[in-house]
């Protein structure tokens, strides 16, 4: 039991505050437990029934603890499952079985660039997965992680553009992509969360392209990031309140 505890409490601090020392050691345990059925696959951070749940928050904890090997292998597992080709699922297809409130299995949502979640998962946690994994790459510059991420990120960015910005105005619909978006009906309107995910991802894709000596790709990603930034600031910023709006209705 002692050896098991020592293997998990990899982060130790020594400060004058005993409770802080204990808290840092203790937080290692839930982060480790998030991988308890596979040493490098993160599942839902607070719901034990979810064996595999792509990108749901806990990757940031592993980054903070320096468990970069787990982050890389988690990325490898999911990226290997990303759909690289899908000539059939190219248009949105609302599902009549759910009264058109979610996408059918034949929709673009499940097409090229999509990383399959369990079939009952309707969320877009894929954007969270890339956002968190990119933060790890920013901290480590891990070349192996970069090799995994660059082609997968390009596919992901095509996917979110087609699915969440079909009118190409630079704003992306937040399709149940964060916990606060549960039960929020965006109805196709451009939202701040997904637009922020897209902006950060395009900047990362730009920097990876520069490092790979691909200026054309770098310029393309920079142009898209600039478009998102302009759209978010011009459409969603509320000057009288000093913050961004959650979203703008599709009808205006």
PDB file of C-alpha atoms in Angstrom:
ATOM      1  CA  UNK A   1       0.000   0.000   0.000  1.00  0.00           C
ATOM      2  CA  UNK A   2       2.841   2.373   0.817  1.00  0.00           C
ATOM      3  CA  UNK A   3       4.535   1.674  -2.519  1.00  0.00           C
ATOM      4  CA  UNK A   4       1.239   2.213  -4.345  1.00  0.00           C
ATOM      5  CA  UNK A   5       0.706   5.545  -2.604  1.00  0.00           C
ATOM      6  CA  UNK A   6       4.230   6.700  -3.387  1.00  0.00           C
ATOM      7  CA  UNK A   7       3.769   5.803  -7.058  1.00  0.00           C
ATOM      8  CA  UNK A   8       0.710   8.068  -7.281  1.00  0.00           C
ATOM      9  CA  UNK A   9       1.790  10.995  -5.128  1.00  0.00           C
ATOM     10  CA  UNK A  10       4.415  11.994  -7.650  1.00  0.00           C
ATOM     11  CA  UNK A  11       4.155  15.674  -6.776  1.00  0.00           C
ATOM     12  CA  UNK A  12       5.333  16.715  -3.319  1.00  0.00           C
ATOM     13  CA  UNK A  13       5.694  20.205  -1.920  1.00  0.00           C
ATOM     14  CA  UNK A  14       7.221  21.351   1.333  1.00  0.00           C
ATOM     15  CA  UNK A  15       5.831  24.656   2.609  1.00  0.00           C
ATOM     16  CA  UNK A  16       5.097  26.073   6.066  1.00  0.00           C
ATOM     17  CA  UNK A  17       1.415  25.237   5.466  1.00  0.00           C
ATOM     18  CA  UNK A  18       0.787  21.572   6.247  1.00  0.00           C
ATOM     19  CA  UNK A  19      -2.680  21.600   4.692  1.00  0.00           C
ATOM     20  CA  UNK A  20      -1.289  22.829   1.366  1.00  0.00           C
ATOM     21  CA  UNK A  21       1.341  20.093   1.401  1.00  0.00           C
ATOM     22  CA  UNK A  22      -1.386  17.510   1.984  1.00  0.00           C
ATOM     23  CA  UNK A  23      -3.681  18.988  -0.673  1.00  0.00           C
ATOM     24  CA  UNK A  24      -1.058  18.783  -3.414  1.00  0.00           C
ATOM     25  CA  UNK A  25      -0.403  15.137  -2.619  1.00  0.00           C
ATOM     26  CA  UNK A  26      -4.127  14.424  -2.404  1.00  0.00           C
ATOM     27  CA  UNK A  27      -4.970  15.939  -5.791  1.00  0.00           C
ATOM     28  CA  UNK A  28      -2.713  13.372  -7.440  1.00  0.00           C
ATOM     29  CA  UNK A  29      -5.201  10.656  -6.504  1.00  0.00           C
ATOM     30  CA  UNK A  30      -8.285  11.818  -8.465  1.00  0.00           C
ATOM     31  CA  UNK A  31      -6.109  12.600 -11.462  1.00  0.00           C
ATOM     32  CA  UNK A  32      -4.649   9.134 -11.339  1.00  0.00           C
ATOM     33  CA  UNK A  33      -8.111   7.652 -10.783  1.00  0.00           C
ATOM     34  CA  UNK A  34      -9.283   9.324 -13.992  1.00  0.00           C
ATOM     35  CA  UNK A  35      -7.034   6.790 -15.749  1.00  0.00           C
ATOM     36  CA  UNK A  36      -7.672   3.839 -13.479  1.00  0.00           C
ATOM     37  CA  UNK A  37      -8.810   1.425 -16.207  1.00  0.00           C
ATOM     38  CA  UNK A  38      -5.940   2.350 -18.510  1.00  0.00           C
ATOM     39  CA  UNK A  39      -2.779   4.137 -17.379  1.00  0.00           C
ATOM     40  CA  UNK A  40      -2.978   6.839 -20.069  1.00  0.00           C
ATOM     41  CA  UNK A  41      -6.631   7.215 -21.070  1.00  0.00           C
ATOM     42  CA  UNK A  42      -8.521   9.976 -19.318  1.00  0.00           C
ATOM     43  CA  UNK A  43     -12.182   9.536 -18.591  1.00  0.00           C
ATOM     44  CA  UNK A  44     -14.799  11.905 -17.211  1.00  0.00           C
ATOM     45  CA  UNK A  45     -13.392  13.814 -14.266  1.00  0.00           C
ATOM     46  CA  UNK A  46     -16.335  13.271 -11.912  1.00  0.00           C
ATOM     47  CA  UNK A  47     -18.492  10.462 -13.304  1.00  0.00           C
ATOM     48  CA  UNK A  48     -17.021   7.049 -12.754  1.00  0.00           C
ATOM     49  CA  UNK A  49     -19.368   5.268 -15.166  1.00  0.00           C
ATOM     50  CA  UNK A  50     -17.800   6.930 -18.191  1.00  0.00           C
ATOM     51  CA  UNK A  51     -14.903   4.693 -19.122  1.00  0.00           C
ATOM     52  CA  UNK A  52     -13.698   6.809 -22.043  1.00  0.00           C
ATOM     53  CA  UNK A  53     -14.851  10.381 -22.476  1.00  0.00           C
ATOM     54  CA  UNK A  54     -12.840  12.353 -24.979  1.00  0.00           C
ATOM     55  CA  UNK A  55     -11.335  15.567 -23.669  1.00  0.00           C
ATOM     56  CA  UNK A  56     -13.511  16.170 -20.652  1.00  0.00           C
ATOM     57  CA  UNK A  57     -11.471  18.612 -18.507  1.00  0.00           C
ATOM     58  CA  UNK A  58      -9.031  16.285 -16.748  1.00  0.00           C
ATOM     59  CA  UNK A  59      -6.157  16.671 -19.231  1.00  0.00           C
ATOM     60  CA  UNK A  60      -5.367  20.074 -17.730  1.00  0.00           C
ATOM     61  CA  UNK A  61      -4.789  18.422 -14.363  1.00  0.00           C
ATOM     62  CA  UNK A  62      -2.233  16.032 -15.810  1.00  0.00           C
ATOM     63  CA  UNK A  63      -0.483  18.956 -17.516  1.00  0.00           C
ATOM     64  CA  UNK A  64      -0.271  20.845 -14.239  1.00  0.00           C
ATOM     65  CA  UNK A  65       1.184  17.763 -12.547  1.00  0.00           C
ATOM     66  CA  UNK A  66       3.712  17.209 -15.302  1.00  0.00           C
ATOM     67  CA  UNK A  67       2.279  13.843 -16.393  1.00  0.00           C
ATOM     68  CA  UNK A  68       3.083  14.608 -20.026  1.00  0.00           C
ATOM     69  CA  UNK A  69       3.537  10.958 -20.957  1.00  0.00           C
ATOM     70  CA  UNK A  70      -0.110  10.335 -20.128  1.00  0.00           C
ATOM     71  CA  UNK A  71      -1.215  13.320 -22.175  1.00  0.00           C
ATOM     72  CA  UNK A  72       0.774  12.149 -25.195  1.00  0.00           C
ATOM     73  CA  UNK A  73      -0.514   8.582 -25.030  1.00  0.00           C
ATOM     74  CA  UNK A  74      -4.079   9.783 -24.498  1.00  0.00           C
ATOM     75  CA  UNK A  75      -3.658  11.886 -27.649  1.00  0.00           C
ATOM     76  CA  UNK A  76      -2.225   8.954 -29.568  1.00  0.00           C
ATOM     77  CA  UNK A  77      -5.158   6.725 -28.650  1.00  0.00           C
ATOM     78  CA  UNK A  78      -7.818   9.162 -29.850  1.00  0.00           C
ATOM     79  CA  UNK A  79      -5.989  10.564 -32.865  1.00  0.00           C
ATOM     80  CA  UNK A  80      -5.502   7.023 -34.177  1.00  0.00           C
ATOM     81  CA  UNK A  81      -9.312   6.787 -34.251  1.00  0.00           C
ATOM     82  CA  UNK A  82      -9.974  10.060 -36.061  1.00  0.00           C
ATOM     83  CA  UNK A  83     -11.854   9.666 -39.356  1.00  0.00           C
ATOM     84  CA  UNK A  84      -9.460  10.738 -42.104  1.00  0.00           C
ATOM     85  CA  UNK A  85     -11.769  10.021 -45.035  1.00  0.00           C
ATOM     86  CA  UNK A  86     -15.553   9.911 -45.265  1.00  0.00           C
ATOM     87  CA  UNK A  87     -16.986  10.712 -48.717  1.00  0.00           C
ATOM     88  CA  UNK A  88     -20.567   9.963 -47.648  1.00  0.00           C
ATOM     89  CA  UNK A  89     -21.144  12.099 -44.552  1.00  0.00           C
ATOM     90  CA  UNK A  90     -20.680  15.582 -46.001  1.00  0.00           C
ATOM     91  CA  UNK A  91     -23.881  17.494 -45.102  1.00  0.00           C
ATOM     92  CA  UNK A  92     -25.778  18.194 -41.872  1.00  0.00           C
ATOM     93  CA  UNK A  93     -28.491  15.622 -41.200  1.00  0.00           C
ATOM     94  CA  UNK A  94     -30.724  16.271 -38.181  1.00  0.00           C
ATOM     95  CA  UNK A  95     -32.052  13.059 -36.710  1.00  0.00           C
ATOM     96  CA  UNK A  96     -35.846  12.548 -36.905  1.00  0.00           C
ATOM     97  CA  UNK A  97     -35.570  10.080 -34.020  1.00  0.00           C
ATOM     98  CA  UNK A  98     -34.661  12.976 -31.704  1.00  0.00           C
ATOM     99  CA  UNK A  99     -37.181  15.398 -33.264  1.00  0.00           C
ATOM    100  CA  UNK A 100     -34.308  17.031 -35.193  1.00  0.00           C
ATOM    101  CA  UNK A 101     -32.618  18.177 -31.974  1.00  0.00           C
ATOM    102  CA  UNK A 102     -29.362  16.325 -32.655  1.00  0.00           C
ATOM    103  CA  UNK A 103     -27.442  15.024 -35.635  1.00  0.00           C
ATOM    104  CA  UNK A 104     -28.114  11.652 -37.232  1.00  0.00           C
ATOM    105  CA  UNK A 105     -25.404   9.013 -37.708  1.00  0.00           C
ATOM    106  CA  UNK A 106     -25.265  10.050 -41.393  1.00  0.00           C
ATOM    107  CA  UNK A 107     -24.449  13.687 -40.628  1.00  0.00           C
ATOM    108  CA  UNK A 108     -21.288  15.645 -41.398  1.00  0.00           C
ATOM    109  CA  UNK A 109     -20.930  15.836 -37.619  1.00  0.00           C
ATOM    110  CA  UNK A 110     -19.798  12.201 -37.649  1.00  0.00           C
ATOM    111  CA  UNK A 111     -17.783  12.486 -40.870  1.00  0.00           C
ATOM    112  CA  UNK A 112     -14.212  13.367 -41.832  1.00  0.00           C
ATOM    113  CA  UNK A 113     -12.233  14.764 -38.901  1.00  0.00           C
ATOM    114  CA  UNK A 114     -14.570  13.447 -36.214  1.00  0.00           C
ATOM    115  CA  UNK A 115     -13.134  11.383 -33.366  1.00  0.00           C
ATOM    116  CA  UNK A 116     -15.725   8.814 -32.296  1.00  0.00           C
ATOM    117  CA  UNK A 117     -16.962   8.956 -28.726  1.00  0.00           C
ATOM    118  CA  UNK A 118     -19.233   6.314 -27.276  1.00  0.00           C
ATOM    119  CA  UNK A 119     -22.316   6.279 -29.540  1.00  0.00           C
ATOM    120  CA  UNK A 120     -24.581   7.823 -26.918  1.00  0.00           C
ATOM    121  CA  UNK A 121     -22.337  10.876 -26.474  1.00  0.00           C
ATOM    122  CA  UNK A 122     -23.803  13.864 -28.328  1.00  0.00           C
ATOM    123  CA  UNK A 123     -21.348  16.430 -26.999  1.00  0.00           C
ATOM    124  CA  UNK A 124     -18.547  18.066 -28.933  1.00  0.00           C
ATOM    125  CA  UNK A 125     -15.837  17.379 -26.370  1.00  0.00           C
ATOM    126  CA  UNK A 126     -13.413  17.007 -29.268  1.00  0.00           C
ATOM    127  CA  UNK A 127     -12.705  20.750 -29.185  1.00  0.00           C
ATOM    128  CA  UNK A 128     -11.839  20.469 -25.492  1.00  0.00           C
ATOM    129  CA  UNK A 129      -9.563  17.519 -26.223  1.00  0.00           C
ATOM    130  CA  UNK A 130      -7.525  19.494 -28.753  1.00  0.00           C
ATOM    131  CA  UNK A 131      -7.550  22.668 -26.663  1.00  0.00           C
ATOM    132  CA  UNK A 132      -6.128  20.918 -23.598  1.00  0.00           C
ATOM    133  CA  UNK A 133      -3.656  18.784 -25.543  1.00  0.00           C
ATOM    134  CA  UNK A 134      -2.378  21.881 -27.331  1.00  0.00           C
ATOM    135  CA  UNK A 135      -1.686  23.469 -23.957  1.00  0.00           C
ATOM    136  CA  UNK A 136       0.552  20.515 -23.133  1.00  0.00           C
ATOM    137  CA  UNK A 137       2.375  20.958 -26.454  1.00  0.00           C
ATOM    138  CA  UNK A 138       2.872  24.660 -25.667  1.00  0.00           C
ATOM    139  CA  UNK A 139       4.504  23.711 -22.357  1.00  0.00           C
ATOM    140  CA  UNK A 140       6.687  20.869 -23.587  1.00  0.00           C
ATOM    141  CA  UNK A 141       7.313  21.343 -27.348  1.00  0.00           C
ATOM    142  CA  UNK A 142       7.239  17.541 -27.398  1.00  0.00           C
ATOM    143  CA  UNK A 143       8.207  16.646 -31.013  1.00  0.00           C
ATOM    144  CA  UNK A 144       6.384  13.314 -30.868  1.00  0.00           C
ATOM    145  CA  UNK A 145       3.191  14.994 -29.693  1.00  0.00           C
ATOM    146  CA  UNK A 146       3.623  17.605 -32.411  1.00  0.00           C
ATOM    147  CA  UNK A 147       3.877  14.925 -35.091  1.00  0.00           C
ATOM    148  CA  UNK A 148       0.641  13.432 -33.846  1.00  0.00           C
ATOM    149  CA  UNK A 149      -1.161  16.733 -33.510  1.00  0.00           C
ATOM    150  CA  UNK A 150      -0.416  18.589 -36.718  1.00  0.00           C
ATOM    151  CA  UNK A 151      -2.346  16.469 -39.271  1.00  0.00           C
ATOM    152  CA  UNK A 152      -5.070  15.665 -36.748  1.00  0.00           C
ATOM    153  CA  UNK A 153      -5.510  19.338 -35.886  1.00  0.00           C
ATOM    154  CA  UNK A 154      -5.923  20.266 -39.553  1.00  0.00           C
ATOM    155  CA  UNK A 155      -8.689  17.666 -39.874  1.00  0.00           C
ATOM    156  CA  UNK A 156     -10.316  18.921 -36.693  1.00  0.00           C
ATOM    157  CA  UNK A 157     -10.287  22.531 -37.885  1.00  0.00           C
ATOM    158  CA  UNK A 158     -11.941  21.538 -41.156  1.00  0.00           C
ATOM    159  CA  UNK A 159     -14.515  19.594 -39.151  1.00  0.00           C
ATOM    160  CA  UNK A 160     -15.476  22.421 -36.794  1.00  0.00           C
ATOM    161  CA  UNK A 161     -15.631  24.919 -39.670  1.00  0.00           C
ATOM    162  CA  UNK A 162     -18.020  22.721 -41.649  1.00  0.00           C
ATOM    163  CA  UNK A 163     -20.124  21.760 -38.630  1.00  0.00           C
ATOM    164  CA  UNK A 164     -20.214  24.943 -36.572  1.00  0.00           C
ATOM    165  CA  UNK A 165     -19.508  27.812 -38.993  1.00  0.00           C
ATOM    166  CA  UNK A 166     -21.341  26.805 -42.189  1.00  0.00           C
ATOM    167  CA  UNK A 167     -22.109  30.454 -43.041  1.00  0.00           C
ATOM    168  CA  UNK A 168     -18.369  31.248 -42.791  1.00  0.00           C
ATOM    169  CA  UNK A 169     -18.774  34.443 -40.770  1.00  0.00           C
ATOM    170  CA  UNK A 170     -15.969  33.507 -38.358  1.00  0.00           C
ATOM    171  CA  UNK A 171     -18.275  32.672 -35.438  1.00  0.00           C
ATOM    172  CA  UNK A 172     -18.722  29.036 -34.431  1.00  0.00           C
ATOM    173  CA  UNK A 173     -21.789  27.519 -32.814  1.00  0.00           C
ATOM    174  CA  UNK A 174     -21.102  26.130 -29.345  1.00  0.00           C
ATOM    175  CA  UNK A 175     -22.573  22.673 -29.801  1.00  0.00           C
ATOM    176  CA  UNK A 176     -22.727  21.394 -26.184  1.00  0.00           C
ATOM    177  CA  UNK A 177     -18.966  21.770 -25.876  1.00  0.00           C
ATOM    178  CA  UNK A 178     -18.701  22.842 -22.211  1.00  0.00           C
ATOM    179  CA  UNK A 179     -20.632  21.937 -19.082  1.00  0.00           C
ATOM    180  CA  UNK A 180     -22.458  25.335 -18.993  1.00  0.00           C
ATOM    181  CA  UNK A 181     -23.725  24.682 -22.537  1.00  0.00           C
ATOM    182  CA  UNK A 182     -25.980  21.877 -21.326  1.00  0.00           C
ATOM    183  CA  UNK A 183     -29.587  22.808 -22.139  1.00  0.00           C
ATOM    184  CA  UNK A 184     -28.578  26.013 -23.977  1.00  0.00           C
ATOM    185  CA  UNK A 185     -30.316  26.158 -27.337  1.00  0.00           C
ATOM    186  CA  UNK A 186     -27.978  27.956 -29.748  1.00  0.00           C
ATOM    187  CA  UNK A 187     -30.076  27.078 -32.827  1.00  0.00           C
ATOM    188  CA  UNK A 188     -27.092  27.629 -35.117  1.00  0.00           C
ATOM    189  CA  UNK A 189     -26.060  30.979 -33.630  1.00  0.00           C
ATOM    190  CA  UNK A 190     -22.369  31.787 -33.296  1.00  0.00           C
ATOM    191  CA  UNK A 191     -21.068  31.348 -29.734  1.00  0.00           C
ATOM    192  CA  UNK A 192     -18.059  32.542 -27.812  1.00  0.00           C
ATOM    193  CA  UNK A 193     -16.812  29.177 -26.481  1.00  0.00           C
ATOM    194  CA  UNK A 194     -16.348  27.329 -29.771  1.00  0.00           C
ATOM    195  CA  UNK A 195     -15.006  30.462 -31.430  1.00  0.00           C
ATOM    196  CA  UNK A 196     -12.363  30.718 -28.708  1.00  0.00           C
ATOM    197  CA  UNK A 197     -11.434  27.058 -29.135  1.00  0.00           C
ATOM    198  CA  UNK A 198     -11.116  27.575 -32.900  1.00  0.00           C
ATOM    199  CA  UNK A 199      -8.997  30.709 -32.501  1.00  0.00           C
ATOM    200  CA  UNK A 200      -6.512  29.058 -30.133  1.00  0.00           C
ATOM    201  CA  UNK A 201      -6.308  25.967 -32.345  1.00  0.00           C
ATOM    202  CA  UNK A 202      -5.610  27.969 -35.506  1.00  0.00           C
ATOM    203  CA  UNK A 203      -2.793  29.838 -33.759  1.00  0.00           C
ATOM    204  CA  UNK A 204      -1.262  26.513 -32.736  1.00  0.00           C
ATOM    205  CA  UNK A 205      -1.667  25.136 -36.264  1.00  0.00           C
ATOM    206  CA  UNK A 206       0.021  28.287 -37.574  1.00  0.00           C
ATOM    207  CA  UNK A 207       3.007  27.822 -35.293  1.00  0.00           C
ATOM    208  CA  UNK A 208       3.330  24.136 -36.152  1.00  0.00           C
ATOM    209  CA  UNK A 209       3.277  25.031 -39.853  1.00  0.00           C
ATOM    210  CA  UNK A 210       6.022  27.602 -39.323  1.00  0.00           C
ATOM    211  CA  UNK A 211       8.142  25.045 -37.493  1.00  0.00           C
ATOM    212  CA  UNK A 212       7.594  22.605 -40.369  1.00  0.00           C
ATOM    213  CA  UNK A 213       8.711  25.169 -42.959  1.00  0.00           C
ATOM    214  CA  UNK A 214       5.228  25.468 -44.514  1.00  0.00           C
ATOM    215  CA  UNK A 215       4.582  29.220 -44.887  1.00  0.00           C
ATOM    216  CA  UNK A 216       1.473  28.769 -47.034  1.00  0.00           C
ATOM    217  CA  UNK A 217      -0.256  26.744 -44.311  1.00  0.00           C
ATOM    218  CA  UNK A 218       0.940  29.190 -41.652  1.00  0.00           C
ATOM    219  CA  UNK A 219      -0.549  32.126 -43.579  1.00  0.00           C
ATOM    220  CA  UNK A 220      -3.832  30.244 -44.066  1.00  0.00           C
ATOM    221  CA  UNK A 221      -4.202  29.560 -40.359  1.00  0.00           C
ATOM    222  CA  UNK A 222      -3.226  33.127 -39.450  1.00  0.00           C
ATOM    223  CA  UNK A 223      -5.860  34.498 -41.811  1.00  0.00           C
ATOM    224  CA  UNK A 224      -8.521  32.294 -40.276  1.00  0.00           C
ATOM    225  CA  UNK A 225      -7.503  33.247 -36.738  1.00  0.00           C
ATOM    226  CA  UNK A 226      -7.707  36.926 -37.688  1.00  0.00           C
ATOM    227  CA  UNK A 227     -11.193  36.391 -39.112  1.00  0.00           C
ATOM    228  CA  UNK A 228     -12.391  34.707 -35.918  1.00  0.00           C
ATOM    229  CA  UNK A 229     -10.909  37.453 -33.759  1.00  0.00           C
ATOM    230  CA  UNK A 230     -12.603  40.192 -35.796  1.00  0.00           C
ATOM    231  CA  UNK A 231     -15.945  38.390 -35.721  1.00  0.00           C
ATOM    232  CA  UNK A 232     -15.894  37.770 -31.976  1.00  0.00           C
ATOM    233  CA  UNK A 233     -14.935  41.362 -31.216  1.00  0.00           C
ATOM    234  CA  UNK A 234     -17.321  43.014 -33.658  1.00  0.00           C
ATOM    235  CA  UNK A 235     -20.373  40.793 -33.104  1.00  0.00           C
ATOM    236  CA  UNK A 236     -20.191  39.395 -29.569  1.00  0.00           C
ATOM    237  CA  UNK A 237     -18.460  42.128 -27.557  1.00  0.00           C
ATOM    238  CA  UNK A 238     -20.867  44.043 -25.281  1.00  0.00           C
ATOM    239  CA  UNK A 239     -19.245  47.450 -24.710  1.00  0.00           C
ATOM    240  CA  UNK A 240     -21.778  48.501 -22.094  1.00  0.00           C
ATOM    241  CA  UNK A 241     -21.023  45.440 -19.989  1.00  0.00           C
ATOM    242  CA  UNK A 242     -17.344  44.812 -20.673  1.00  0.00           C
ATOM    243  CA  UNK A 243     -17.625  41.163 -21.654  1.00  0.00           C
ATOM    244  CA  UNK A 244     -18.578  38.945 -24.572  1.00  0.00           C
ATOM    245  CA  UNK A 245     -22.105  37.780 -25.256  1.00  0.00           C
ATOM    246  CA  UNK A 246     -22.743  34.061 -24.933  1.00  0.00           C
ATOM    247  CA  UNK A 247     -23.982  33.824 -28.522  1.00  0.00           C
ATOM    248  CA  UNK A 248     -25.973  35.636 -31.166  1.00  0.00           C
ATOM    249  CA  UNK A 249     -29.186  34.169 -32.505  1.00  0.00           C
ATOM    250  CA  UNK A 250     -28.950  32.871 -36.051  1.00  0.00           C
ATOM    251  CA  UNK A 251     -31.687  35.266 -37.066  1.00  0.00           C
ATOM    252  CA  UNK A 252     -29.752  38.268 -35.740  1.00  0.00           C
TER     253      UNK A 252
END
